[in-house]
PDB file of C-alpha atoms in Angstrom:
ATOM      1  CA  ASN I 298     115.363  94.834  71.057  1.00 88.00           C
ATOM      2  CA  PHE I 299     113.321  94.083  74.158  1.00 97.00           C
ATOM      3  CA  MET I 300     109.699  93.832  75.212  1.00 98.00           C
ATOM      4  CA  LEU I 301     107.884  95.336  78.175  1.00 98.00           C
ATOM      5  CA  THR I 302     105.339  92.968  79.693  1.00 98.00           C
ATOM      6  CA  GLN I 303     102.417  94.203  81.792  1.00 98.00           C
ATOM      7  CA  PRO I 304      99.492  92.305  83.290  1.00 98.00           C
ATOM      8  CA  HIS I 305      96.495  92.542  80.992  1.00 98.00           C
ATOM      9  CA  SER I 306      94.154  93.647  83.761  1.00 98.00           C
ATOM     10  CA  VAL I 307      94.049  94.339  87.492  1.00 98.00           C
ATOM     11  CA  SER I 308      91.283  95.253  89.880  1.00 97.00           C
ATOM     12  CA  GLU I 309      91.052  96.549  93.401  1.00 97.00           C
ATOM     13  CA  SER I 310      88.638  98.271  95.752  1.00 97.00           C
ATOM     14  CA  PRO I 311      88.472 102.003  96.390  1.00 97.00           C
ATOM     15  CA  GLY I 312      90.864 103.177  99.087  1.00 98.00           C
ATOM     16  CA  LYS I 313      93.264 100.269  98.600  1.00 98.00           C
ATOM     17  CA  THR I 314      96.796 100.300  97.191  1.00 98.00           C
ATOM     18  CA  LEU I 315      97.647  98.630  93.909  1.00 98.00           C
ATOM     19  CA  THR I 316     100.854  98.014  91.976  1.00 98.00           C
ATOM     20  CA  ILE I 317     101.172  97.463  88.216  1.00 98.00           C
ATOM     21  CA  SER I 318     104.368  95.800  87.022  1.00 98.00           C
ATOM     22  CA  CYS I 319     106.278  96.276  83.772  1.00 98.00           C
ATOM     23  CA  THR I 320     108.959  93.649  83.154  1.00 98.00           C
ATOM     24  CA  ARG I 321     111.755  94.155  80.651  1.00 98.00           C
ATOM     25  CA  SER I 322     112.543  91.031  78.633  1.00 98.00           C
ATOM     26  CA  SER I 323     116.252  91.641  78.029  1.00 96.00           C
ATOM     27  CA  GLY I 324     118.809  94.215  79.035  1.00 96.00           C
ATOM     28  CA  SER I 325     118.710  96.025  82.347  1.00 97.00           C
ATOM     29  CA  ILE I 326     115.636  97.982  83.406  1.00 97.00           C
ATOM     30  CA  VAL I 327     117.931 100.548  85.055  1.00 97.00           C
ATOM     31  CA  SER I 328     119.657 101.330  81.757  1.00 96.00           C
ATOM     32  CA  ASN I 329     116.840 103.430  80.298  1.00 97.00           C
ATOM     33  CA  TYR I 330     114.212 105.655  81.849  1.00 98.00           C
ATOM     34  CA  VAL I 331     110.656 104.347  82.194  1.00 98.00           C
ATOM     35  CA  GLN I 332     107.518 106.428  81.824  1.00 98.00           C
ATOM     36  CA  TRP I 333     103.924 105.585  82.774  1.00 98.00           C
ATOM     37  CA  TYR I 334     100.857 106.913  80.969  1.00 98.00           C
ATOM     38  CA  GLN I 335      97.194 106.860  81.929  1.00 98.00           C
ATOM     39  CA  GLN I 336      94.613 106.625  79.165  1.00 98.00           C
ATOM     40  CA  ARG I 337      90.904 107.026  79.754  1.00 98.00           C
ATOM     41  CA  PRO I 338      88.456 105.801  77.069  1.00 95.00           C
ATOM     42  CA  GLY I 339      88.311 108.115  74.099  1.00 95.00           C
ATOM     43  CA  SER I 340      91.188 110.287  75.309  1.00 98.00           C
ATOM     44  CA  ALA I 341      94.856 110.694  74.586  1.00 98.00           C
ATOM     45  CA  PRO I 342      97.381 109.288  77.068  1.00 98.00           C
ATOM     46  CA  THR I 343      98.654 111.553  79.828  1.00 98.00           C
ATOM     47  CA  THR I 344     101.778 111.134  81.940  1.00 98.00           C
ATOM     48  CA  VAL I 345     101.511 109.970  85.529  1.00 98.00           C
ATOM     49  CA  ILE I 346     105.214 109.130  86.022  1.00 98.00           C
ATOM     50  CA  TYR I 347     108.267 110.087  83.978  1.00 98.00           C
ATOM     51  CA  GLU I 348     111.962 109.262  84.290  1.00 98.00           C
ATOM     52  CA  ASP I 349     111.292 106.241  86.518  1.00 98.00           C
ATOM     53  CA  ASN I 350     109.831 108.037  89.524  1.00 98.00           C
ATOM     54  CA  GLN I 351     109.096 111.683  88.744  1.00 98.00           C
ATOM     55  CA  ARG I 352     105.565 113.015  88.975  1.00 98.00           C
ATOM     56  CA  PRO I 353     104.422 115.826  86.675  1.00 97.00           C
ATOM     57  CA  SER I 354     102.799 118.784  88.336  1.00 96.00           C
ATOM     58  CA  GLY I 355      99.108 118.148  88.798  1.00 96.00           C
ATOM     59  CA  VAL I 356      99.458 114.388  89.273  1.00 98.00           C
ATOM     60  CA  PRO I 357      98.460 113.403  92.830  1.00 97.00           C
ATOM     61  CA  ASP I 358     101.138 111.983  95.096  1.00 97.00           C
ATOM     62  CA  ARG I 359      99.008 108.830  95.306  1.00 98.00           C
ATOM     63  CA  PHE I 360     100.886 107.857  92.135  1.00 98.00           C
ATOM     64  CA  SER I 361     104.481 106.679  92.486  1.00 98.00           C
ATOM     65  CA  GLY I 362     107.001 104.882  90.305  1.00 98.00           C
ATOM     66  CA  SER I 363     109.919 102.618  91.124  1.00 98.00           C
ATOM     67  CA  ILE I 364     112.522 100.395  89.510  1.00 98.00           C
ATOM     68  CA  ASP I 365     113.593  96.959  90.782  1.00 97.00           C
ATOM     69  CA  SER I 366     116.775  95.605  89.249  1.00 97.00           C
ATOM     70  CA  SER I 367     116.336  92.196  90.889  1.00 97.00           C
ATOM     71  CA  SER I 368     113.122  91.522  88.973  1.00 97.00           C
ATOM     72  CA  ASN I 369     114.171  93.711  86.043  1.00 98.00           C
ATOM     73  CA  SER I 370     110.904  95.543  86.267  1.00 98.00           C
ATOM     74  CA  ALA I 371     109.358  98.931  86.793  1.00 98.00           C
ATOM     75  CA  SER I 372     106.271  99.428  88.940  1.00 98.00           C
ATOM     76  CA  LEU I 373     103.492 101.951  89.161  1.00 98.00           C
ATOM     77  CA  THR I 374     101.861 102.126  92.581  1.00 98.00           C
ATOM     78  CA  ILE I 375      98.554 103.871  93.166  1.00 98.00           C
ATOM     79  CA  SER I 376      97.498 104.341  96.771  1.00 98.00           C
ATOM     80  CA  GLY I 377      94.091 105.388  98.076  1.00 98.00           C
ATOM     81  CA  LEU I 378      92.444 104.146  94.880  1.00 98.00           C
ATOM     82  CA  LYS I 379      89.599 106.238  93.530  1.00 98.00           C
ATOM     83  CA  THR I 380      87.017 105.336  90.929  1.00 97.00           C
ATOM     84  CA  GLU I 381      88.490 108.094  88.741  1.00 97.00           C
ATOM     85  CA  ASP I 382      91.740 106.074  88.536  1.00 98.00           C
ATOM     86  CA  GLU I 383      89.947 103.512  86.409  1.00 98.00           C
ATOM     87  CA  ALA I 384      91.797 103.618  83.070  1.00 98.00           C
ATOM     88  CA  ASP I 385      94.398 101.857  80.943  1.00 98.00           C
ATOM     89  CA  TYR I 386      98.012 102.289  82.038  1.00 98.00           C
ATOM     90  CA  TYR I 387     101.022 101.917  79.741  1.00 98.00           C
ATOM     91  CA  CYS I 388     104.699 101.742  80.602  1.00 98.00           C
ATOM     92  CA  GLN I 389     107.203 103.030  78.053  1.00 98.00           C
ATOM     93  CA  SER I 390     110.951 102.973  77.638  1.00 98.00           C
ATOM     94  CA  TYR I 391     113.430 103.020  74.743  1.00 97.00           C
ATOM     95  CA  ASP I 392     116.190 100.869  73.328  1.00 95.00           C
ATOM     96  CA  SER I 393     119.816 101.416  72.337  1.00 94.00           C
ATOM     97  CA  THR I 394     118.782 102.775  68.928  1.00 95.00           C
ATOM     98  CA  ASN I 395     116.465 105.326  70.595  1.00 95.00           C
ATOM     99  CA  HIS I 396     113.375 103.459  69.466  1.00 97.00           C
ATOM    100  CA  VAL I 397     110.404 103.938  71.776  1.00 98.00           C
ATOM    101  CA  VAL I 398     108.992 100.751  73.341  1.00 98.00           C
ATOM    102  CA  PHE I 399     105.539 100.478  74.940  1.00 98.00           C
ATOM    103  CA  GLY I 400     104.204  97.816  77.226  1.00 98.00           C
ATOM    104  CA  GLY I 401     100.971  96.160  76.182  1.00 98.00           C
ATOM    105  CA  GLY I 402      98.889  98.121  78.655  1.00 98.00           C
ATOM    106  CA  THR I 403      97.012  97.238  81.847  1.00 98.00           C
ATOM    107  CA  LYS I 404      93.307  97.828  82.351  1.00 98.00           C
ATOM    108  CA  LEU I 405      92.646  98.990  85.895  1.00 98.00           C
ATOM    109  CA  THR I 406      89.203  98.425  87.343  1.00 98.00           C
ATOM    110  CA  VAL I 407      88.284 100.039  90.643  1.00 97.00           C
ATOM    111  CA  LEU I 408      85.268  98.268  92.091  1.00 91.00           C
TER     112      LEU I 408
ATOM    113  CA  GLN C  28     100.286 126.088  77.880  1.00 96.00           C
ATOM    114  CA  VAL C  29     101.979 123.459  75.763  1.00 97.00           C
ATOM    115  CA  GLN C  30      99.516 122.089  73.247  1.00 98.00           C
ATOM    116  CA  LEU C  31      99.506 119.875  70.172  1.00 98.00           C
ATOM    117  CA  VAL C  32      96.496 120.124  67.873  1.00 98.00           C
ATOM    118  CA  GLN C  33      96.035 117.514  65.163  1.00 98.00           C
ATOM    119  CA  SER C  34      94.132 117.556  61.907  1.00 98.00           C
ATOM    120  CA  GLY C  35      90.695 115.999  61.592  1.00 97.00           C
ATOM    121  CA  ALA C  36      89.424 112.500  60.924  1.00 98.00           C
ATOM    122  CA  GLU C  37      90.166 110.854  57.596  1.00 98.00           C
ATOM    123  CA  VAL C  38      88.613 108.047  55.581  1.00 98.00           C
ATOM    124  CA  LYS C  39      90.889 106.465  53.020  1.00 98.00           C
ATOM    125  CA  LYS C  40      90.702 103.641  50.507  1.00 98.00           C
ATOM    126  CA  PRO C  41      93.236 100.795  50.547  1.00 98.00           C
ATOM    127  CA  GLY C  42      96.373 101.749  48.650  1.00 98.00           C
ATOM    128  CA  ALA C  43      95.914 105.465  49.257  1.00 98.00           C
ATOM    129  CA  SER C  44      98.190 107.766  51.264  1.00 98.00           C
ATOM    130  CA  LEU C  45      97.496 109.645  54.460  1.00 97.00           C
ATOM    131  CA  LYS C  46      98.993 112.858  55.818  1.00 98.00           C
ATOM    132  CA  VAL C  47      98.249 113.974  59.374  1.00 98.00           C
ATOM    133  CA  SER C  48      99.349 117.331  60.778  1.00 98.00           C
ATOM    134  CA  CYS C  49     100.229 118.282  64.351  1.00 98.00           C
ATOM    135  CA  LYS C  50     100.485 121.974  65.219  1.00 98.00           C
ATOM    136  CA  ALA C  51     102.492 122.819  68.321  1.00 98.00           C
ATOM    137  CA  SER C  52     102.164 125.869  70.550  1.00 98.00           C
ATOM    138  CA  GLY C  53     103.308 127.052  73.947  1.00 98.00           C
ATOM    139  CA  TYR C  54     106.972 126.024  73.670  1.00 98.00           C
ATOM    140  CA  THR C  55     110.017 126.417  71.453  1.00 98.00           C
ATOM    141  CA  PHE C  56     109.212 123.993  68.668  1.00 98.00           C
ATOM    142  CA  THR C  57     112.811 123.346  67.652  1.00 97.00           C
ATOM    143  CA  SER C  58     113.845 122.332  71.171  1.00 96.00           C
ATOM    144  CA  PHE C  59     112.075 118.969  71.024  1.00 97.00           C
ATOM    145  CA  ALA C  60     111.310 116.090  68.721  1.00 97.00           C
ATOM    146  CA  ILE C  61     107.838 114.897  67.783  1.00 98.00           C
ATOM    147  CA  SER C  62     106.857 111.248  68.058  1.00 98.00           C
ATOM    148  CA  TRP C  63     103.976 109.574  66.249  1.00 98.00           C
ATOM    149  CA  VAL C  64     102.039 106.754  67.923  1.00 98.00           C
ATOM    150  CA  ARG C  65      98.965 104.878  66.776  1.00 98.00           C
ATOM    151  CA  GLN C  66      96.291 102.823  68.498  1.00 98.00           C
ATOM    152  CA  ALA C  67      94.166 100.341  66.602  1.00 98.00           C
ATOM    153  CA  PRO C  68      90.628  99.726  67.892  1.00 97.00           C
ATOM    154  CA  GLY C  69      90.760  98.014  71.280  1.00 97.00           C
ATOM    155  CA  GLN C  70      94.539  97.644  71.084  1.00 98.00           C
ATOM    156  CA  GLY C  71      97.594  99.142  72.750  1.00 98.00           C
ATOM    157  CA  LEU C  72      99.955 101.907  71.744  1.00 98.00           C
ATOM    158  CA  GLU C  73     102.296 101.389  68.764  1.00 98.00           C
ATOM    159  CA  TRP C  74     105.182 103.770  68.081  1.00 98.00           C
ATOM    160  CA  LEU C  75     105.798 104.756  64.437  1.00 98.00           C
ATOM    161  CA  GLY C  76     108.837 106.995  64.813  1.00 98.00           C
ATOM    162  CA  TRP C  77     110.111 110.417  65.777  1.00 98.00           C
ATOM    163  CA  ILE C  78     111.523 113.458  64.042  1.00 98.00           C
ATOM    164  CA  SER C  79     113.742 116.143  65.509  1.00 97.00           C
ATOM    165  CA  ALA C  80     112.234 119.568  64.950  1.00 97.00           C
ATOM    166  CA  TYR C  81     115.731 121.013  65.431  1.00 96.00           C
ATOM    167  CA  ASN C  82     117.572 119.319  62.582  1.00 95.00           C
ATOM    168  CA  GLY C  83     115.056 117.033  60.890  1.00 94.00           C
ATOM    169  CA  ASN C  84     116.763 113.815  61.975  1.00 96.00           C
ATOM    170  CA  ARG C  85     114.326 110.919  61.808  1.00 97.00           C
ATOM    171  CA  ASN C  86     114.111 107.577  63.558  1.00 97.00           C
ATOM    172  CA  TYR C  87     111.438 105.208  62.281  1.00 98.00           C
ATOM    173  CA  ALA C  88     110.219 101.923  63.698  1.00 98.00           C
ATOM    174  CA  GLN C  89     111.435  99.039  61.569  1.00 97.00           C
ATOM    175  CA  LYS C  90     107.861  97.994  60.815  1.00 97.00           C
ATOM    176  CA  PHE C  91     107.113 101.289  59.042  1.00 97.00           C
ATOM    177  CA  GLN C  92     110.422 101.887  57.254  1.00 96.00           C
ATOM    178  CA  GLY C  93     109.738 102.676  53.604  1.00 96.00           C
ATOM    179  CA  ARG C  94     106.069 103.450  54.184  1.00 98.00           C
ATOM    180  CA  VAL C  95     106.188 106.393  56.606  1.00 98.00           C
ATOM    181  CA  THR C  96     107.647 109.864  56.142  1.00 98.00           C
ATOM    182  CA  MET C  97     107.812 112.434  58.916  1.00 98.00           C
ATOM    183  CA  THR C  98     108.481 116.094  58.287  1.00 98.00           C
ATOM    184  CA  THR C  99     108.345 119.402  60.128  1.00 98.00           C
ATOM    185  CA  ASP C 100     107.699 122.998  59.111  1.00 98.00           C
ATOM    186  CA  THR C 101     109.434 125.295  61.561  1.00 97.00           C
ATOM    187  CA  SER C 102     107.779 128.372  60.052  1.00 97.00           C
ATOM    188  CA  THR C 103     104.390 127.149  61.280  1.00 98.00           C
ATOM    189  CA  ASN C 104     105.513 124.906  64.174  1.00 98.00           C
ATOM    190  CA  THR C 105     103.790 121.969  62.522  1.00 98.00           C
ATOM    191  CA  ALA C 106     104.814 118.333  62.213  1.00 98.00           C
ATOM    192  CA  TYR C 107     103.475 115.974  59.570  1.00 98.00           C
ATOM    193  CA  MET C 108     103.239 112.198  59.286  1.00 98.00           C
ATOM    194  CA  GLU C 109     102.609 110.625  55.909  1.00 98.00           C
ATOM    195  CA  LEU C 110     101.779 106.930  55.605  1.00 98.00           C
ATOM    196  CA  LYS C 111     101.578 105.324  52.165  1.00 98.00           C
ATOM    197  CA  SER C 112     100.027 102.184  50.725  1.00 98.00           C
ATOM    198  CA  LEU C 113      97.321 102.096  53.351  1.00 98.00           C
ATOM    199  CA  ARG C 114      95.759  98.782  54.368  1.00 98.00           C
ATOM    200  CA  SER C 115      92.709  98.014  56.447  1.00 97.00           C
ATOM    201  CA  ASP C 116      94.917  97.234  59.446  1.00 97.00           C
ATOM    202  CA  ASP C 117      96.180 100.820  59.379  1.00 98.00           C
ATOM    203  CA  THR C 118      92.769 101.807  60.746  1.00 98.00           C
ATOM    204  CA  ALA C 119      93.627 103.457  64.050  1.00 98.00           C
ATOM    205  CA  VAL C 120      93.781 106.655  66.032  1.00 98.00           C
ATOM    206  CA  TYR C 121      97.066 108.408  65.277  1.00 98.00           C
ATOM    207  CA  PHE C 122      98.651 110.584  67.967  1.00 98.00           C
ATOM    208  CA  CYS C 123     101.542 113.005  67.900  1.00 98.00           C
ATOM    209  CA  ALA C 124     103.430 113.748  71.093  1.00 98.00           C
ATOM    210  CA  ARG C 125     106.236 116.078  72.095  1.00 98.00           C
ATOM    211  CA  HIS C 126     109.318 113.916  72.567  1.00 95.00           C
ATOM    212  CA  LYS C 127     111.945 114.831  75.134  1.00 90.00           C
ATOM    213  CA  GLY C 128     115.178 113.483  73.712  1.00 81.00           C
ATOM    214  CA  SER C 129     117.209 112.739  76.807  1.00 87.00           C
ATOM    215  CA  SER C 130     114.657 110.485  78.493  1.00 93.00           C
ATOM    216  CA  HIS C 131     112.360 109.783  75.541  1.00 95.00           C
ATOM    217  CA  TRP C 132     109.400 111.041  77.518  1.00 98.00           C
ATOM    218  CA  LEU C 133     106.346 111.740  75.376  1.00 98.00           C
ATOM    219  CA  ASP C 134     104.343 114.654  76.740  1.00 97.00           C
ATOM    220  CA  PRO C 135     101.951 116.177  75.997  1.00 98.00           C
ATOM    221  CA  TRP C 136     100.025 114.286  73.354  1.00 98.00           C
ATOM    222  CA  GLY C 137      97.780 115.602  70.631  1.00 98.00           C
ATOM    223  CA  GLN C 138      94.080 114.818  70.748  1.00 98.00           C
ATOM    224  CA  GLY C 139      94.405 112.062  68.163  1.00 98.00           C
ATOM    225  CA  THR C 140      93.256 111.694  64.560  1.00 98.00           C
ATOM    226  CA  GLN C 141      90.887 108.872  63.637  1.00 98.00           C
ATOM    227  CA  VAL C 142      91.920 107.217  60.391  1.00 98.00           C
ATOM    228  CA  THR C 143      89.658 104.661  58.764  1.00 98.00           C
ATOM    229  CA  VAL C 144      90.870 102.599  55.816  1.00 98.00           C
ATOM    230  CA  SER C 145      87.994 100.947  53.999  1.00 97.00           C
ATOM    231  CA  SER C 146      86.963 100.164  50.473  1.00 95.00           C
TER     232      SER C 146
END
């Protein structure tokens, strides 16, 4: 089994670009798809990126996902930050036994 | 539109059992699995397991083996999650989510069911 490690919190100003990392502890990050979910307080998570870099319809193209094999990590990049982007973000993948694995979550503050 | 609607909030005593329902609509129920995820107060997301609505195959997280049972009713497009021997640290919001098998993408999610375990 492996773990996905995210920074506990990040902050940035409106209009800026920010990247949240998700590092896989063992095994290759490219082996299994990574998803990213946004969760606002009191709400269920919603998908912002699926299958490493795909954006569901309705998600602004300010959100993008990428995989970096050299750092064994996935990244979520949000450009043109808006106050409405303030939320918790979770990365998610799965292991060889098809068990779902979540990162610990990152609290994004836009100030 | 694809939607998952969960049953309402529950208050349980330690040692009791819990059963949460998740009714799906807007898609072919048997074409996907359903995952169950919980979130304790102020904490992150914790996966409990998934069940295939096609053939009933189950895959539970090690932590919950022996205590959780997931079932589906294809006549009503409803999934169920039963958790036994409840403890105070089972207090959480429980979510169901449609689970795409090939990429293990969970989308959409139900609205969540608040479960409080207290004596």
